[in-house]
Short mmCIF file of C-alpha atoms and ligand atoms in Angstrom, two decimals:
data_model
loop_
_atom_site.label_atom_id
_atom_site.label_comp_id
_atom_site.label_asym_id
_atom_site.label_seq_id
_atom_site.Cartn_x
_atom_site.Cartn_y
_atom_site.Cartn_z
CA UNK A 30 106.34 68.76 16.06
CA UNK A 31 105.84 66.60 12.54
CA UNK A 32 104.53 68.04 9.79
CA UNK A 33 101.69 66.20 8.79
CA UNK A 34 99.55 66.61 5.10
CA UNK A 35 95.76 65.37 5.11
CA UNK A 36 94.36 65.06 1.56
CA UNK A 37 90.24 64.85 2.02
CA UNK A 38 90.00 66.43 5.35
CA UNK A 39 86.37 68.25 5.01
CA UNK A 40 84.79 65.44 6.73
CA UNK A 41 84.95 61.33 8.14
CA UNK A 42 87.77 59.97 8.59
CA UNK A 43 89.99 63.03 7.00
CA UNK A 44 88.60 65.74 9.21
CA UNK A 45 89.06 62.91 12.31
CA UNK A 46 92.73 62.74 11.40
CA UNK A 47 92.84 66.07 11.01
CA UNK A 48 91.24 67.02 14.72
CA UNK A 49 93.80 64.17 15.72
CA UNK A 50 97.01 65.55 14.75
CA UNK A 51 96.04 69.24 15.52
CA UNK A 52 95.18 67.63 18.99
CA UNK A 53 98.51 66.08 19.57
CA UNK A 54 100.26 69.51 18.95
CA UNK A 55 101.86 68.53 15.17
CA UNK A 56 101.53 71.50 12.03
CA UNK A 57 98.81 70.28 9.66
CA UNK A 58 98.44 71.04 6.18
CA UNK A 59 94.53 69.61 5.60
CA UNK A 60 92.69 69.95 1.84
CA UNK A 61 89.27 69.97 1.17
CA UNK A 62 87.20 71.29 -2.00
CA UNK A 63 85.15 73.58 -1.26
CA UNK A 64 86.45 76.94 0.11
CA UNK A 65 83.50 76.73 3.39
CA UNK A 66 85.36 73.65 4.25
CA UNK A 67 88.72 75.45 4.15
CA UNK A 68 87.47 78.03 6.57
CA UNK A 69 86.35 75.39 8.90
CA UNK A 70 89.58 73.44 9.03
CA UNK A 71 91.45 77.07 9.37
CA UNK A 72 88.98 77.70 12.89
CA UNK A 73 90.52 73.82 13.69
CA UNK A 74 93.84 75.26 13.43
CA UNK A 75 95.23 73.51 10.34
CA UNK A 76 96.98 75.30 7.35
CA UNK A 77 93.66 74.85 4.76
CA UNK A 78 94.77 74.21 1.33
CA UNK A 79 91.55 73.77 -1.98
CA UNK A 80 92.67 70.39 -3.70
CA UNK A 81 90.25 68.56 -5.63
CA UNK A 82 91.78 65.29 -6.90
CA UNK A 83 89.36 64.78 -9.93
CA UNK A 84 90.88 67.95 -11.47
CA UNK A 85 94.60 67.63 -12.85
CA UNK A 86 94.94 71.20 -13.10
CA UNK A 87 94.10 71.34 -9.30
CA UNK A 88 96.49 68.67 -8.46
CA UNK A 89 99.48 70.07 -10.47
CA UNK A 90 98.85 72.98 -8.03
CA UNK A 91 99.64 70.95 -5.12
CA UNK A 92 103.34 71.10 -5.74
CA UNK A 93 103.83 75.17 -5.70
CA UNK A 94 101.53 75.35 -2.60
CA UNK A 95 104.03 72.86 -1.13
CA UNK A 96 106.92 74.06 -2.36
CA UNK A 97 110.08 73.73 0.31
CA UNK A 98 108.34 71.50 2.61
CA UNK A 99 109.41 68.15 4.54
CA UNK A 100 106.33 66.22 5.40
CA UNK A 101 106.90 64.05 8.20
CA UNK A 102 103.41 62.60 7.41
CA UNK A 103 101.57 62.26 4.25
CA UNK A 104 98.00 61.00 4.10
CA UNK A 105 95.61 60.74 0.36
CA UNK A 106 92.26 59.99 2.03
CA UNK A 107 90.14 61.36 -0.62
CA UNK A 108 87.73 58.47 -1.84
CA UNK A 109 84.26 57.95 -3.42
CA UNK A 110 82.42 54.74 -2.68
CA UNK A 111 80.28 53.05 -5.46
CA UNK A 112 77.95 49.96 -4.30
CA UNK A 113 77.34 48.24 -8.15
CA UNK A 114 77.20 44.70 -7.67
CA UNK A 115 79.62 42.48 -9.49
CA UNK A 116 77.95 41.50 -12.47
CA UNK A 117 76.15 45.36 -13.30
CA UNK A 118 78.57 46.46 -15.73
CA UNK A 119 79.39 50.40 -14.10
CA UNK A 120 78.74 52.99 -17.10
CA UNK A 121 81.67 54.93 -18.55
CA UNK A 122 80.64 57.79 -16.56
CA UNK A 123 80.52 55.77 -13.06
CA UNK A 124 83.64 54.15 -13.96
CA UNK A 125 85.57 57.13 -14.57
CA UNK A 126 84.50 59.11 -11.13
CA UNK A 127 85.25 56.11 -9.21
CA UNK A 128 88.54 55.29 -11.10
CA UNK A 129 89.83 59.05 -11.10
CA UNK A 130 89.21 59.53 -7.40
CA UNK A 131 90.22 56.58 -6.22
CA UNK A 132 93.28 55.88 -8.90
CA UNK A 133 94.04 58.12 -11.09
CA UNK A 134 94.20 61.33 -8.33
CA UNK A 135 96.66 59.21 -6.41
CA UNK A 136 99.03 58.32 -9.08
CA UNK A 137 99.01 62.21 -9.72
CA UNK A 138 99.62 63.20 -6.23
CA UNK A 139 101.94 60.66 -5.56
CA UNK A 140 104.74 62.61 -7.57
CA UNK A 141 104.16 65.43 -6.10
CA UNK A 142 104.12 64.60 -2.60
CA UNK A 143 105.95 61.53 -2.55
CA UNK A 144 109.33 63.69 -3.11
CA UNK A 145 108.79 66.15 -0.12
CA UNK A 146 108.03 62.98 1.81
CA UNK A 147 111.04 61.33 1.09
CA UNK A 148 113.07 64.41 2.03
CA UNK A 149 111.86 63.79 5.95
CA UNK A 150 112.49 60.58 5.87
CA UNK A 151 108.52 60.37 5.88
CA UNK A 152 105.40 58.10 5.66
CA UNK A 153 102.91 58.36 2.85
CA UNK A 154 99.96 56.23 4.03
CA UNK A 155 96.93 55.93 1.15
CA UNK A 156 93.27 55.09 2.34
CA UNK A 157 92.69 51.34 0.96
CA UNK A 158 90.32 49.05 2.26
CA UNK A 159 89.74 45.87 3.10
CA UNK A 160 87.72 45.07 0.38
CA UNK A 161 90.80 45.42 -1.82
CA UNK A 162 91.62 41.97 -1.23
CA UNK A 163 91.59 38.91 -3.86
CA UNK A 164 91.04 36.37 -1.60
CA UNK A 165 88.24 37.55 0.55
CA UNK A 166 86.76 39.00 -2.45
CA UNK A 167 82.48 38.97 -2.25
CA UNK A 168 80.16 40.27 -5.31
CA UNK A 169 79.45 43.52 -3.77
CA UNK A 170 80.69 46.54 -5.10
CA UNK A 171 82.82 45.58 -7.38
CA UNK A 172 83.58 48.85 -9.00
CA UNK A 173 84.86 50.30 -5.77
CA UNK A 174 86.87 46.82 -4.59
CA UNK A 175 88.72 47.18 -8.42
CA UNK A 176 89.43 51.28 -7.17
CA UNK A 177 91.22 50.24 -4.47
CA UNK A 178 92.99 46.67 -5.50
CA UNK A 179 94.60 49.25 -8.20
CA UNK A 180 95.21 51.65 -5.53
CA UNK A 181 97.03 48.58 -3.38
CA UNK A 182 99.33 48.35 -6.73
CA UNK A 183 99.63 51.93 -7.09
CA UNK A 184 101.24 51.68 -3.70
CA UNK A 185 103.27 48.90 -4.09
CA UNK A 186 104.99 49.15 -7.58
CA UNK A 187 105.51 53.42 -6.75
CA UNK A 188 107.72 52.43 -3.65
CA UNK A 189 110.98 51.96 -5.52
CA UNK A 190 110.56 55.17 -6.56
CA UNK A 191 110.95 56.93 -3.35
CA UNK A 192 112.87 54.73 -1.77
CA UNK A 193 113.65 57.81 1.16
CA UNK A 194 109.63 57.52 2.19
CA UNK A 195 108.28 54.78 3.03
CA UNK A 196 104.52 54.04 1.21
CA UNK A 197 101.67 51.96 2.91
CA UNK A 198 97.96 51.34 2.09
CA UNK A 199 96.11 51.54 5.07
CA UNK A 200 92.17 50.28 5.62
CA UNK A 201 90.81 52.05 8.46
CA UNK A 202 88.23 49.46 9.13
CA UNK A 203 85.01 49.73 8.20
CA UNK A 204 83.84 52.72 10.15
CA UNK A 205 81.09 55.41 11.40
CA UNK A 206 81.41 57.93 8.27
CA UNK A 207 78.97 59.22 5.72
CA UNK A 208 80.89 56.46 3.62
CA UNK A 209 80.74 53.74 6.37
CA UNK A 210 77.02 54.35 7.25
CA UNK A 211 75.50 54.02 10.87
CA UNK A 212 75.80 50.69 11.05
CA UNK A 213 79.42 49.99 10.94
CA UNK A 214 81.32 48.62 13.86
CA UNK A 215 84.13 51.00 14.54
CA UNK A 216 83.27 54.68 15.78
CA UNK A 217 85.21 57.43 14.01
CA UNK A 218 87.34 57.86 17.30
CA UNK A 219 88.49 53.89 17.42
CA UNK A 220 89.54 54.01 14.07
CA UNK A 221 91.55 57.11 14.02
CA UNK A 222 93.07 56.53 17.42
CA UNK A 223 94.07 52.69 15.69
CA UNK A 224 95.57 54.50 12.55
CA UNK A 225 97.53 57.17 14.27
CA UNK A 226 98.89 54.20 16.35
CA UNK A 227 99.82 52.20 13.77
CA UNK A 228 101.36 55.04 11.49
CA UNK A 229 103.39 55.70 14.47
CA UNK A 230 105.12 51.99 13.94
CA UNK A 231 105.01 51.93 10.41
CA UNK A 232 109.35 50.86 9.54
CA UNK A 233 110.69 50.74 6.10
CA UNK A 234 109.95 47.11 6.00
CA UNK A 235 105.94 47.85 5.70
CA UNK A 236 106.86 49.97 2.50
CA UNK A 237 104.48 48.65 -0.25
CA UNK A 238 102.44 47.08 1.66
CA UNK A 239 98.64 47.26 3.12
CA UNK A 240 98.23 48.01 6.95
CA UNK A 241 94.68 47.81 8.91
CA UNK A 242 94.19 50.62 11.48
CA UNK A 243 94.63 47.82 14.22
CA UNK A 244 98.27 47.30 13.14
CA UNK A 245 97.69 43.74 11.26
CA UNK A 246 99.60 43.44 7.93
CA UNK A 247 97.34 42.45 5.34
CA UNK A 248 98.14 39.84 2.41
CA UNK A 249 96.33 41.31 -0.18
CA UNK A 250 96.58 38.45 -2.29
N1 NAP B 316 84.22 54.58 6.14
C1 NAP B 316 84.66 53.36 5.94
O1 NAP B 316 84.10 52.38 6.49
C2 NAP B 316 85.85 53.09 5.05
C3 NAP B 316 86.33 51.78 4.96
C4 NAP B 316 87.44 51.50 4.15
C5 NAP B 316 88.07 52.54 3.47
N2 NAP B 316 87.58 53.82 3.56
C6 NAP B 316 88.29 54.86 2.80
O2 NAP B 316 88.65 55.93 3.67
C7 NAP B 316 88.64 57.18 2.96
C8 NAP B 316 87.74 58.17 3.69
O3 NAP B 316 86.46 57.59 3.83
P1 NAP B 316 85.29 58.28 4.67
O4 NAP B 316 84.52 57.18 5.28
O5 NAP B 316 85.82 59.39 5.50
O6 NAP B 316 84.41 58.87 3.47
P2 NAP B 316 83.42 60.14 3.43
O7 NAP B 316 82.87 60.41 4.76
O8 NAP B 316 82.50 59.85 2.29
O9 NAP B 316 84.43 61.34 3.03
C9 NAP B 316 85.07 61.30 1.78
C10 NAP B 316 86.11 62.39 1.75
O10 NAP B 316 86.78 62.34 0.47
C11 NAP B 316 86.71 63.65 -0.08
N3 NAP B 316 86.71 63.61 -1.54
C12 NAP B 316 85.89 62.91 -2.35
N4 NAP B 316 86.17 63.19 -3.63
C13 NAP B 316 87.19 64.08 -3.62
C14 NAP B 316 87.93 64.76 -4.62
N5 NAP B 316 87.65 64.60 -5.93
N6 NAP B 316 88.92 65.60 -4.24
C15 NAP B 316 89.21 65.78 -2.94
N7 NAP B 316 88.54 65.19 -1.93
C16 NAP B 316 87.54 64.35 -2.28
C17 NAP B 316 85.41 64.24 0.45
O11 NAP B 316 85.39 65.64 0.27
P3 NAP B 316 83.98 66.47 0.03
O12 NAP B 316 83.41 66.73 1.39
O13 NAP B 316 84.41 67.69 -0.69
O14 NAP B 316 83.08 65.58 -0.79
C18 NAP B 316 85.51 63.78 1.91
O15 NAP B 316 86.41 64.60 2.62
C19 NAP B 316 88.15 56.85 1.55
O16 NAP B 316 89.24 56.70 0.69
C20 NAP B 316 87.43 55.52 1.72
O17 NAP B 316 87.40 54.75 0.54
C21 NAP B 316 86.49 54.12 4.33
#
């Protein structure tokens, strides 16, 4: 049994990974924000845990309610989506919830998970996208493609750091969530049965790099 943390579990593709690894018999450790959430994931069976990565004091707390683990698996899903066209300058205000969410709540979880991580020998996979990347770039929503090309570099030039885990971006696709829409090609089951597959493979090699939930390594560039 792996221990396995889920940041952004109260729903899509957080709470699917969450059902997934509860399903497969491993401990998990699931955050949400609001404490309804927590009871819900509790009835699930995972250890519930209120993290909300827009709020530094809230993240700092992650350590202590941590402290003494090894996590096997470590996943920051937590993301906000933001569909400003390139070219619609993004107000400070937009900017900032995107950028903290997406960015900034990362780079402050990163130290204190990446550590406990490293100490299992682990894998620290961060929700990216496909829409991260330069050379399929398209004018729509810039503002969220920037969040997670930083987030892509966040992941990449943080690996040397922990050099006992081993860091990957990883774009689930483009899938069946609130975020996703209706429309979307992959149903929440496809993509989470892809990404559990492919985190299963993942070698020190991948560290740095992004991963899609089919197993493909990305160029990002
Ligand atoms: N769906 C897609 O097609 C797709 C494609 C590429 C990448 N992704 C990425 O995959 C991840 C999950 O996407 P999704 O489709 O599951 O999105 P979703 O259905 O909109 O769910 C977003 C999740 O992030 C959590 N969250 C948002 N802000 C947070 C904060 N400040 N602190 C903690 N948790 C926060 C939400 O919690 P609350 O319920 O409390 O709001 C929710 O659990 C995101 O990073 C997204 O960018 C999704």
């Amino acid at each position: 049994m792996a221990l396995v943390l889920i940041i952004g579990a109260s729903r899509g593709i957080g709470l699917g990974l969450t059902q997934a690894y509860l399903d497969a018999g491993h401990r998990v450790i699931a955050t949400v924000r609001q404490a309804a959430d927590q009871q819900r994931l509790q009835a699930l069976g995972a250890e519930a845990r209120v993290v909300d990565v827009a709020n530094p004091a809230s993240v700092s707390g992650l350590a202590w309610q941590l402290d003494g683990e090894e996590i096997d698996l470590a996943l920051y899903v937590a993301g906000v989506w933001s569909d400003l066209d390139a070219g619609t300058p993004p107000t400070q205000q937009q900017f900032d919830q995107v950028m903290h969410t997406n960015v900034l709540g990362a780079m402050q979880v990163l130290p204190q998970v990446a550590p406990l991580v490293a100490a299992a020998g682990g894998v620290f996979a961060l929700l990216s996208s496909e829409m991260s990347c330069l050379g399929t770039a398209e004018p729509d929503a810039w503002l969220y493609r920037v969040s997670k090309a930083a987030l892509n570099m966040v992941v990449a030039s943080s690996q040397a750091q922990w050099p006992g885990a081993t860091l990957v971006a990883l774009d689930p696709g483009w899938v069946q969530t609130e975020m996703g829409g209706a429309g979307a090609p992959l149903t929440l089951a496809q993509s989470v049965a892809g990404m559990v597959q492919t985190l299963a493979g993942v070698t020190p090699a991948d560290g740095g790099r992004l991963l899609r939930y089919d197993g493909t390594r990305v160029q990002a560039d």
